[in-house]
Structure formats: C-alpha cells, structure tokens
PDB file of C-alpha atoms and ligand atoms in Angstrom:
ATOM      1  CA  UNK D   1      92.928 104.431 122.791  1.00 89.00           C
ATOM      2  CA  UNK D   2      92.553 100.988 123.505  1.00 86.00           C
ATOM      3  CA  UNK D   3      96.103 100.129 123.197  1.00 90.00           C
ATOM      4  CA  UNK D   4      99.793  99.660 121.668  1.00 95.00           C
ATOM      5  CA  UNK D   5     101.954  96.958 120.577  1.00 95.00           C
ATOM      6  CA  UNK D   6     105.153  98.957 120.804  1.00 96.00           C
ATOM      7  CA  UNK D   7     107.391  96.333 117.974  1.00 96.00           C
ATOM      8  CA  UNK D   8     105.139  94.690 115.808  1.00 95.00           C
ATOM      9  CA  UNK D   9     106.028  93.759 111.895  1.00 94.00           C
ATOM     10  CA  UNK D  10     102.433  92.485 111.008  1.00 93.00           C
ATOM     11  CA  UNK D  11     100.625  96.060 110.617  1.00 94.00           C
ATOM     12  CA  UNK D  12     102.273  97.734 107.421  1.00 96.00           C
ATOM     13  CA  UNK D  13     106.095  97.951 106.142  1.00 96.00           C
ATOM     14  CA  UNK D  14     108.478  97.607 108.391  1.00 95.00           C
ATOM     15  CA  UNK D  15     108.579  97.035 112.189  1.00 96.00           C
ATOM     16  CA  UNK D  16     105.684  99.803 113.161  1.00 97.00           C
ATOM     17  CA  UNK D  17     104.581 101.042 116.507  1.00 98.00           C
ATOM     18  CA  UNK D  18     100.939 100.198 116.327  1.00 97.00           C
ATOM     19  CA  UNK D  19      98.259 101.896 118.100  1.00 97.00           C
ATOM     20  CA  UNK D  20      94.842 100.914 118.743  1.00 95.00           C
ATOM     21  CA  UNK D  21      91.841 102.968 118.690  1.00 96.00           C
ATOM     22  CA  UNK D  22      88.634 102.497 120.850  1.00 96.00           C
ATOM     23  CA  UNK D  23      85.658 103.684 119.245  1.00 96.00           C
ATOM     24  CA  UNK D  24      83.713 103.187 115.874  1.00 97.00           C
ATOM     25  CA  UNK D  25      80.588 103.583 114.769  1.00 97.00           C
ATOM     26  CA  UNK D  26      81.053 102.144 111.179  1.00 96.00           C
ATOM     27  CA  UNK D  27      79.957  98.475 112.392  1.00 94.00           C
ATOM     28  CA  UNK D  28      81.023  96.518 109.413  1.00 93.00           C
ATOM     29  CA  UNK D  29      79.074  93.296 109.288  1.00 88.00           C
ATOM     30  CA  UNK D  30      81.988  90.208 110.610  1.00 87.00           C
ATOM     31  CA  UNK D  31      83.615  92.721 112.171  1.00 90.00           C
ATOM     32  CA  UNK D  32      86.466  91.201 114.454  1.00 84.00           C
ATOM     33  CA  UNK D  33      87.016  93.414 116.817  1.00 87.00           C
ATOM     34  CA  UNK D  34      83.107  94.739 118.049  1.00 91.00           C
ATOM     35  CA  UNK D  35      84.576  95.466 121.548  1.00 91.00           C
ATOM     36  CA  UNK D  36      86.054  98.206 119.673  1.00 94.00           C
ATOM     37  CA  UNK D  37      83.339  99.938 118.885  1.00 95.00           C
ATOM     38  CA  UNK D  38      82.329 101.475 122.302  1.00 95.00           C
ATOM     39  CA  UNK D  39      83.646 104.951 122.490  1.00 92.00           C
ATOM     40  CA  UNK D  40      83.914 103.647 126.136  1.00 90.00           C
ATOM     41  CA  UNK D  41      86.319 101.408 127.675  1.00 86.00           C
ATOM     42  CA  UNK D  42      89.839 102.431 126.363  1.00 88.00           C
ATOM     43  CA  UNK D  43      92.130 104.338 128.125  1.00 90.00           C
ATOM     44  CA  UNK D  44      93.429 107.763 127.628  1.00 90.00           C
ATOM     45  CA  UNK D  45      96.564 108.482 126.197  1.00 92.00           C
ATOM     46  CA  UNK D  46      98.890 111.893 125.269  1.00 95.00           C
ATOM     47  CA  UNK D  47      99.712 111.922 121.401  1.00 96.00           C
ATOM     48  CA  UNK D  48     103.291 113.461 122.017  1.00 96.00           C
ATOM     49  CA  UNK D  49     104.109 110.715 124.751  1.00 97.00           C
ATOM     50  CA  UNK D  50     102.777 108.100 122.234  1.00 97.00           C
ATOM     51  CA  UNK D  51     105.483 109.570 119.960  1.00 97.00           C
ATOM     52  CA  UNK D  52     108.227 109.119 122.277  1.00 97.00           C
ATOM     53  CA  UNK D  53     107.134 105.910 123.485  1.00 97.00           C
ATOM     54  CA  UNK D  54     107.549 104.587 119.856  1.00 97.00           C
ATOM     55  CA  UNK D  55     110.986 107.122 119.404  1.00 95.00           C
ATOM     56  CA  UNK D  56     112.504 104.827 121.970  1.00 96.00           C
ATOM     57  CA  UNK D  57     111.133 101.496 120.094  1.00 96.00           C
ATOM     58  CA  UNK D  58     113.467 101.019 117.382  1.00 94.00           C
ATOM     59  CA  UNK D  59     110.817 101.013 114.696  1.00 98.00           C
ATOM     60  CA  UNK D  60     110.453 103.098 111.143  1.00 98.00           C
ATOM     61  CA  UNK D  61     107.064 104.437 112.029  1.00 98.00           C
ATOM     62  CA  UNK D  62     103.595 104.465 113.250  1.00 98.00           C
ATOM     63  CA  UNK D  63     100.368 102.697 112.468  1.00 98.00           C
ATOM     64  CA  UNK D  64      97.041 103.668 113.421  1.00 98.00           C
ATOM     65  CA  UNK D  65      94.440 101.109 113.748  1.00 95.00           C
ATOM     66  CA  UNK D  66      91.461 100.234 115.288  1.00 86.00           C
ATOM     67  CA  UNK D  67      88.166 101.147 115.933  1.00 93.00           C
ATOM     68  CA  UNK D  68      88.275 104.016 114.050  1.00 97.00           C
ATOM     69  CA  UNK D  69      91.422 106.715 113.815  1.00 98.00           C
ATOM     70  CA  UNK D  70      89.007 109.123 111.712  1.00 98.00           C
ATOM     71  CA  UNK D  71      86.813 109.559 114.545  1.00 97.00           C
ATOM     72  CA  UNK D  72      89.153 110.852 116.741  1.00 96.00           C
ATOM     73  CA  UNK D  73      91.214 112.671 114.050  1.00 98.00           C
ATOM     74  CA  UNK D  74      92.054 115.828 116.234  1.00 97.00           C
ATOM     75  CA  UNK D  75      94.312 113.835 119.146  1.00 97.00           C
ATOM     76  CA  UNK D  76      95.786 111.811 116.339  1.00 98.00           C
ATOM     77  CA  UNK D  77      96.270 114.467 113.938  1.00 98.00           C
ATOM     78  CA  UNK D  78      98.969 115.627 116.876  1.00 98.00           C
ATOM     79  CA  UNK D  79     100.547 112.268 117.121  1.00 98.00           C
ATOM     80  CA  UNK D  80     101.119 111.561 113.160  1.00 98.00           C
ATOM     81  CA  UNK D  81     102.761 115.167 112.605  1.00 98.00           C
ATOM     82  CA  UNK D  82     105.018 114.596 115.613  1.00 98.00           C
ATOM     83  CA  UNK D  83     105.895 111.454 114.358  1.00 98.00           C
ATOM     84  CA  UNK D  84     106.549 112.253 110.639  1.00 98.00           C
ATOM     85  CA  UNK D  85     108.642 115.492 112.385  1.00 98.00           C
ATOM     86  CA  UNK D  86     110.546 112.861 113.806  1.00 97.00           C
ATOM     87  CA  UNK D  87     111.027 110.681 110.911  1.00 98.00           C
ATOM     88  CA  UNK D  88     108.276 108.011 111.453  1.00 98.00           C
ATOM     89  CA  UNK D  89     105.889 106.947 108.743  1.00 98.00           C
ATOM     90  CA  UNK D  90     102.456 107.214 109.707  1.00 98.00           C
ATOM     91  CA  UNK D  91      99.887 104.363 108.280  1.00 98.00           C
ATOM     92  CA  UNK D  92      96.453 104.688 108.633  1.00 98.00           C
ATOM     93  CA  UNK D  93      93.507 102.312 108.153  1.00 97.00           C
ATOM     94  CA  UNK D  94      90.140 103.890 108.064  1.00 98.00           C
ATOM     95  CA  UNK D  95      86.485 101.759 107.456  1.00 97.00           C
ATOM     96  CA  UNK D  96      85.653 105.324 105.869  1.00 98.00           C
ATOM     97  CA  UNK D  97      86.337 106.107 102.178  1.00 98.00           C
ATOM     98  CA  UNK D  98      89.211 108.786 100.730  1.00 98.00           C
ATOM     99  CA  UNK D  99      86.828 110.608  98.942  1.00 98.00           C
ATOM    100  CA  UNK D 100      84.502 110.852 101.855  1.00 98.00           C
ATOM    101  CA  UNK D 101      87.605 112.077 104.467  1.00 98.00           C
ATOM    102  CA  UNK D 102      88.492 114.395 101.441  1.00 98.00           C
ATOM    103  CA  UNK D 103      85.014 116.289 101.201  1.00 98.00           C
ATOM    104  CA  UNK D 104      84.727 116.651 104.761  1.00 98.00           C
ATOM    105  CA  UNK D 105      88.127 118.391 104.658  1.00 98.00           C
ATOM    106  CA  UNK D 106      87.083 120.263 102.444  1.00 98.00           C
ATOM    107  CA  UNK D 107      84.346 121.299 103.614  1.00 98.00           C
ATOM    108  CA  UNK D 108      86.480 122.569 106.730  1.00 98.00           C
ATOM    109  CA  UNK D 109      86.876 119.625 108.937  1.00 98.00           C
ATOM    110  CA  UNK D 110      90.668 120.825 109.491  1.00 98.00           C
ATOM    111  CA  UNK D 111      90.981 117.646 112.222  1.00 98.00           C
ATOM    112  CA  UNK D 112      90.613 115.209 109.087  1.00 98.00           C
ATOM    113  CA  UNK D 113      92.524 117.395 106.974  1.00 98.00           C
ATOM    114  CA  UNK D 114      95.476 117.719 109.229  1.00 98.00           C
ATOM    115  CA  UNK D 115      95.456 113.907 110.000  1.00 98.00           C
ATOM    116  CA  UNK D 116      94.882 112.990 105.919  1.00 98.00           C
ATOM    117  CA  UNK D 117      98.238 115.004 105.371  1.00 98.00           C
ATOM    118  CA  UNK D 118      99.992 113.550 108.194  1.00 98.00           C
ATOM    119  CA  UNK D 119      99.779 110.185 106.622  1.00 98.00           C
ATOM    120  CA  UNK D 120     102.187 108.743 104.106  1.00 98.00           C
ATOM    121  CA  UNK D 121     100.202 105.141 103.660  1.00 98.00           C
ATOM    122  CA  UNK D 122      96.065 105.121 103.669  1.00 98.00           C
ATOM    123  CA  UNK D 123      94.175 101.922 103.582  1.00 97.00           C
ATOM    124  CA  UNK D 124      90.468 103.164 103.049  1.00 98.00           C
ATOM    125  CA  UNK D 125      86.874 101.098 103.108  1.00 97.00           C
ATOM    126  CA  UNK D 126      84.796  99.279 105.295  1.00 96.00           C
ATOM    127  CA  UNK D 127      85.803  95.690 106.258  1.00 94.00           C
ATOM    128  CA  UNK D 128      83.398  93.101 103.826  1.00 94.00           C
ATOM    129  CA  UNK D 129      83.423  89.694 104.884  1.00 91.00           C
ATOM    130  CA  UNK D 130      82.038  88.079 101.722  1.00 93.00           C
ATOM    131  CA  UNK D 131      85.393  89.695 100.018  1.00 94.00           C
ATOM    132  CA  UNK D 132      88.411  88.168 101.860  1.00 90.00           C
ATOM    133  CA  UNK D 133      91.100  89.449 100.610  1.00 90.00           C
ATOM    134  CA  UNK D 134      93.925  86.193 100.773  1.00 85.00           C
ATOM    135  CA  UNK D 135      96.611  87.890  98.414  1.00 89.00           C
ATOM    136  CA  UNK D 136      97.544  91.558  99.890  1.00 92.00           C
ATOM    137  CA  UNK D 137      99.330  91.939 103.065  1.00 93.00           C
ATOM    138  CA  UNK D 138      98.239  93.881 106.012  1.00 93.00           C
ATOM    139  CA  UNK D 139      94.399  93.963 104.876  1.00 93.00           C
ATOM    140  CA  UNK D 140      90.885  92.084 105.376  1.00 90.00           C
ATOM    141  CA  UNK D 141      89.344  92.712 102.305  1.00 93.00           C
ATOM    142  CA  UNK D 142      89.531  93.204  98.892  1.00 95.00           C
ATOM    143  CA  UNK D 143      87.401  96.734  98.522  1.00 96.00           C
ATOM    144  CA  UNK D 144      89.831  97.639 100.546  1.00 96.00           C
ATOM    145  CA  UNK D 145      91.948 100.060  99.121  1.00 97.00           C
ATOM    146  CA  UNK D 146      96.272 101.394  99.341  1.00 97.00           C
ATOM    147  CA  UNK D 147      96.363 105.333  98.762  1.00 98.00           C
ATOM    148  CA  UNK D 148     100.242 106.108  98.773  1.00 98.00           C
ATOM    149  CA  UNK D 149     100.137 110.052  99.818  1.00 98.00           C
ATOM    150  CA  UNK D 150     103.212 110.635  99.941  1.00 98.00           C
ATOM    151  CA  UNK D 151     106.376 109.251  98.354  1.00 98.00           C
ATOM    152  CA  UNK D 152     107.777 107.579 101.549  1.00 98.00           C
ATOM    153  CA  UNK D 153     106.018 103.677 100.193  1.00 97.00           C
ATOM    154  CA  UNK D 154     105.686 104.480  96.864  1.00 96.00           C
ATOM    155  CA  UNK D 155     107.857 101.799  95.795  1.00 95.00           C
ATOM    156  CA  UNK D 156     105.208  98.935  97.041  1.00 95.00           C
ATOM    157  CA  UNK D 157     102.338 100.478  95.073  1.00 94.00           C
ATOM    158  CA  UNK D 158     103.100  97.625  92.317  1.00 91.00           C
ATOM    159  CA  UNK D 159     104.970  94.835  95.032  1.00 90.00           C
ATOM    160  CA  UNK D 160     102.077  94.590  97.548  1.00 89.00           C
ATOM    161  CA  UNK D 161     101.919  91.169  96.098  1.00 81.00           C
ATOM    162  CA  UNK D 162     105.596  90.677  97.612  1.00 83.00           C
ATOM    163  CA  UNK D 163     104.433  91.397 101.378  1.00 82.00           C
ATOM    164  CA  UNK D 164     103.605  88.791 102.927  1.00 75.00           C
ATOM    165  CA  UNK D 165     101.287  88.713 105.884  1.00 75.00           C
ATOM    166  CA  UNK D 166     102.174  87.791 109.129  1.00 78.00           C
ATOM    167  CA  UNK D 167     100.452  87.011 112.491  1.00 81.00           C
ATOM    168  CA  UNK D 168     102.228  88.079 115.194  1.00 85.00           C
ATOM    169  CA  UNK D 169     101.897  85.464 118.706  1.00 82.00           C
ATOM    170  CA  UNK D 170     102.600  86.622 121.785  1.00 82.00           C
ATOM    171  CA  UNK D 171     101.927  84.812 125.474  1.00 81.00           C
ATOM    172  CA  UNK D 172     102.470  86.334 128.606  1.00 82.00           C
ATOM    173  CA  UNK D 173     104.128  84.611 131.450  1.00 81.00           C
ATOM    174  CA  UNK D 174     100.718  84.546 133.135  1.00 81.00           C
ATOM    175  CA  UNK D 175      99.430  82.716 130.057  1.00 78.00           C
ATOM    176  CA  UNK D 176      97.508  85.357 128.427  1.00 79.00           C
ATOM    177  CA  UNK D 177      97.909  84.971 124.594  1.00 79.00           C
ATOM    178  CA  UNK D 178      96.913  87.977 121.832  1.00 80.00           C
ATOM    179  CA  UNK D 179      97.303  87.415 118.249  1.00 81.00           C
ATOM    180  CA  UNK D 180      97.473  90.618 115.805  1.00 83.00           C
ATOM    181  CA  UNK D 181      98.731  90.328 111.946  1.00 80.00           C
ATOM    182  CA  UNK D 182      96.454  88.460 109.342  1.00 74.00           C
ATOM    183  CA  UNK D 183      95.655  84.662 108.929  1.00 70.00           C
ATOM    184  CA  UNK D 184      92.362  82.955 107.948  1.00 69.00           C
ATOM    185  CA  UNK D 185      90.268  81.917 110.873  1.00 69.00           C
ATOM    186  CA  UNK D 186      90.579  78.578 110.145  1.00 74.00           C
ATOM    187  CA  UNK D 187      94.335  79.216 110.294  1.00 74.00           C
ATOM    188  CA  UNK D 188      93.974  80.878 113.565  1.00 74.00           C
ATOM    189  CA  UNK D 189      91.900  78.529 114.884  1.00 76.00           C
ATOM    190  CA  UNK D 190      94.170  75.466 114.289  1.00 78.00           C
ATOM    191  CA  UNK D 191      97.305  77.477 115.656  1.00 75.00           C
ATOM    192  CA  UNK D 192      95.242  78.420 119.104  1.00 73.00           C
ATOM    193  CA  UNK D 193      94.060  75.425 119.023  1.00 75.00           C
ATOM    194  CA  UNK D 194      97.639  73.833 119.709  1.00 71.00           C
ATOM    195  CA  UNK D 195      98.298  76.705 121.978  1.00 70.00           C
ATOM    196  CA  UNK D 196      95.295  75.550 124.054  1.00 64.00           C
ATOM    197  CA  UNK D 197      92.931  78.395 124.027  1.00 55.00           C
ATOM    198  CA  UNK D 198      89.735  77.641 124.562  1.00 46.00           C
ATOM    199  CA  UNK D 199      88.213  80.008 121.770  1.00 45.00           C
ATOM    200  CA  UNK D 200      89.533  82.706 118.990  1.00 43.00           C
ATOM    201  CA  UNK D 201      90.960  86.175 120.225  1.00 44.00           C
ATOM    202  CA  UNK D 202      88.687  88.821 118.540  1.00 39.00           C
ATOM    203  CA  UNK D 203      90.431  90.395 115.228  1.00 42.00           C
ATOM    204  CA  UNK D 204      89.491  93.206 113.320  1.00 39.00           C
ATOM    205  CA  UNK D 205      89.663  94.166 109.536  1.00 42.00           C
ATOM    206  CA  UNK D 206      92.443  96.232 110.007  1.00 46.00           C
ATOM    207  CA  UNK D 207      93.299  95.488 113.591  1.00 40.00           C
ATOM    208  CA  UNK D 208      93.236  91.622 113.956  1.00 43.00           C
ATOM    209  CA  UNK D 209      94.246  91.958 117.373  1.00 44.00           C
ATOM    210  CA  UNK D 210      92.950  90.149 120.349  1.00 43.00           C
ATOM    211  CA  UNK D 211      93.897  88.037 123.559  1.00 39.00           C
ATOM    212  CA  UNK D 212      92.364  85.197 125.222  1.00 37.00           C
ATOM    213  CA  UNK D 213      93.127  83.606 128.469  1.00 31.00           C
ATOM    214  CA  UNK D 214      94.567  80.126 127.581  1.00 29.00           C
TER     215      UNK D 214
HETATM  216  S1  SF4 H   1      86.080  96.552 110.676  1.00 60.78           S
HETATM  217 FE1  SF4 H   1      87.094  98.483 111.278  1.00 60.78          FE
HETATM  218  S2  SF4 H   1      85.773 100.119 110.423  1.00 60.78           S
HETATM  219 FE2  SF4 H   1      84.591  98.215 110.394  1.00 60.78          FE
HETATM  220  S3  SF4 H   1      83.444  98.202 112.325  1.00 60.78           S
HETATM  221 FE3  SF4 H   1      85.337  97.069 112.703  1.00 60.78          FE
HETATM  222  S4  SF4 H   1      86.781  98.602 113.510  1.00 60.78           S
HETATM  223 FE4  SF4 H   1      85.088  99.734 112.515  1.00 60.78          FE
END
C-alpha cells in the first residue's frame, strides 16, 4: 500500500475511505503518479485493520486506487468483502480492462474473481492523456469506463454528468501540502502556485494524489 486518506469526498460518491496502492506495471504514457509503479516502497498494511480503520471514519465506503488494485487482488479481495460485510461500498479503479479481469477469472484466477465481486462501482482502462476527460467526475480520461456491478450506484449510471469533481487540499502544520481529487494541471498549477509550492504534486489517472514540500 502506499497509503490512505481516511475522509476524502473527491474519489467516488460519497465521503470514501481511499486507499492507495503501490505497484503497477501498466505504465500509461502521462501517467501522474510513476512513483507508483515500483512494487517497492509502500508500506505494508492488514486488509481487516484497513476495514476498521475506515469503520471508525464516518464514511459510506471504500475506494481502491492507485498503482494498481488488480495486481494485488488477493490482500484486497479480503479488504472489499469485509467492507461490503460491513456495509461499505467498495470502488475500484483498474488501468486493466473488464473483459480482461473477467477472462482471467474465468480462467481460474479466483483472487480477481473474488475482488471483481466484491466491488459495487468499477472504473476500467488505462489512463490516455490525449483523451482528457473534463465532463465526468472522479476520472482522467474518457476511454475510461463506469461498470455499476451491483445495484448499490445504479442510480448515477445516467447522472455522472451531475458529479462534480473536486480536488481535495490539505497542508500539514509542518507545511507539507498533497492534493488528491481532479482538476486540470493548469488548474492545479495556478492554485499551488498561490499556495507557494515550488512545483506540482504528482497525480495519477485515478489517484491524483500527491504532496510537495511548500
Ligand atoms: S495511470 Fe493508473 S494504471 Fe496507468 S500507469 Fe498510472 S497507476 Fe498504472
């Protein structure tokens, strides 16, 4: 894992738990968040005490991000069937494709299978830059696709378009400031501008998540 932002309402319906991934080996060209990629470099983390952590958060579920959730599908497999036990919805954003995740389950991968049916919201497809996607909340691009999998958000399948995005702020009393949510980079770059940062937080396609020392 590379790490949580325990209240956020920038990463799917609601105020979500969001949870970080480290690792991908997808590599999307204008990726925002390459220091995800390493497999290295995160930290671990228990799937059931990830659950409680975001139990005692106030928040209507879970959203896993990243890197790359489908590449560690087993651990997180655990943590979205505890949660939806619990009464969290579990998002997922994967660079991978539905139909891809679906043949490998069936084909017995019963990590990707488990984790596929834990998940109420899937938002499938590589990040493209040369496709911004300006009009949907919550994604970078517009291949990018919602697969409602359960009934729990089936009422936004035809009100994306009333979602807004958000970008999410914070700065820590020693000055360190991380952005996650959506915004254009010229956007970004004007607001951390007048924060004073010196240069843009690293985002991702579906994690947009970064911090910089002001
Ligand atoms: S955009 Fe997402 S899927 Fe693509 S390389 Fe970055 S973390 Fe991986």
């Amino acid at each position: 894992m590379s790490h949580v932002v325990p209240v956020t309402e920038a990463e799917g319906p609601g105020r979500r738990f969001a949870v970080w991934i480290q690792g991908c080996s997808i590599r999307c060209r204008g990726c925002f968040n390459p220091h995800m990629w390493a497999k290295s470099g995160g930290r671990p983390a228990e799937a059931l005490a990830l659950v409680d952590e975001a139990d005692r958060s106030d928040v209507e579920g879970i959203t896993l991000l990243g890197g790359e959730p489908f590449e560690q599908a087993e651990g997180l497999a655990e943590l979205a069937e505890a949660a939806q036990v619990r009464g969290l919805s579990v998002m997922t954003f994967t660079g991978y494709l539905r139909e891809d995740l679906e043949a490998r389950a069936a084909r017995g991968d019963d990590a990707v299978r488990r984790l596929l049916g834990a998940t109420d919201l899937l938002v499938d497809g590589p990040y493209d830059d040369a496709l911004p996607d300006l009009t949907r909340p919550w994604v970078g691009s517009t291949n990018q696709r919602f697969h409602f999998l359960t009934p729990r958000y089936a009422h936004l399948r035809d009100r994306l378009g009333t979602c807004n995005d958000r970008l999410e702020v914070r700065v820590t009393a020693e000055g360190q400031v991380s952005v996650n949510g959506w915004a254009t980079s010229d956007d970004l770059d004007t607001l951390l501008a007048g924060l004073g940062s010196r240069r843009r937080p690293p985002r991702s396609h579906n994690s947009r998540d970064g911090a910089d020392p002001v």
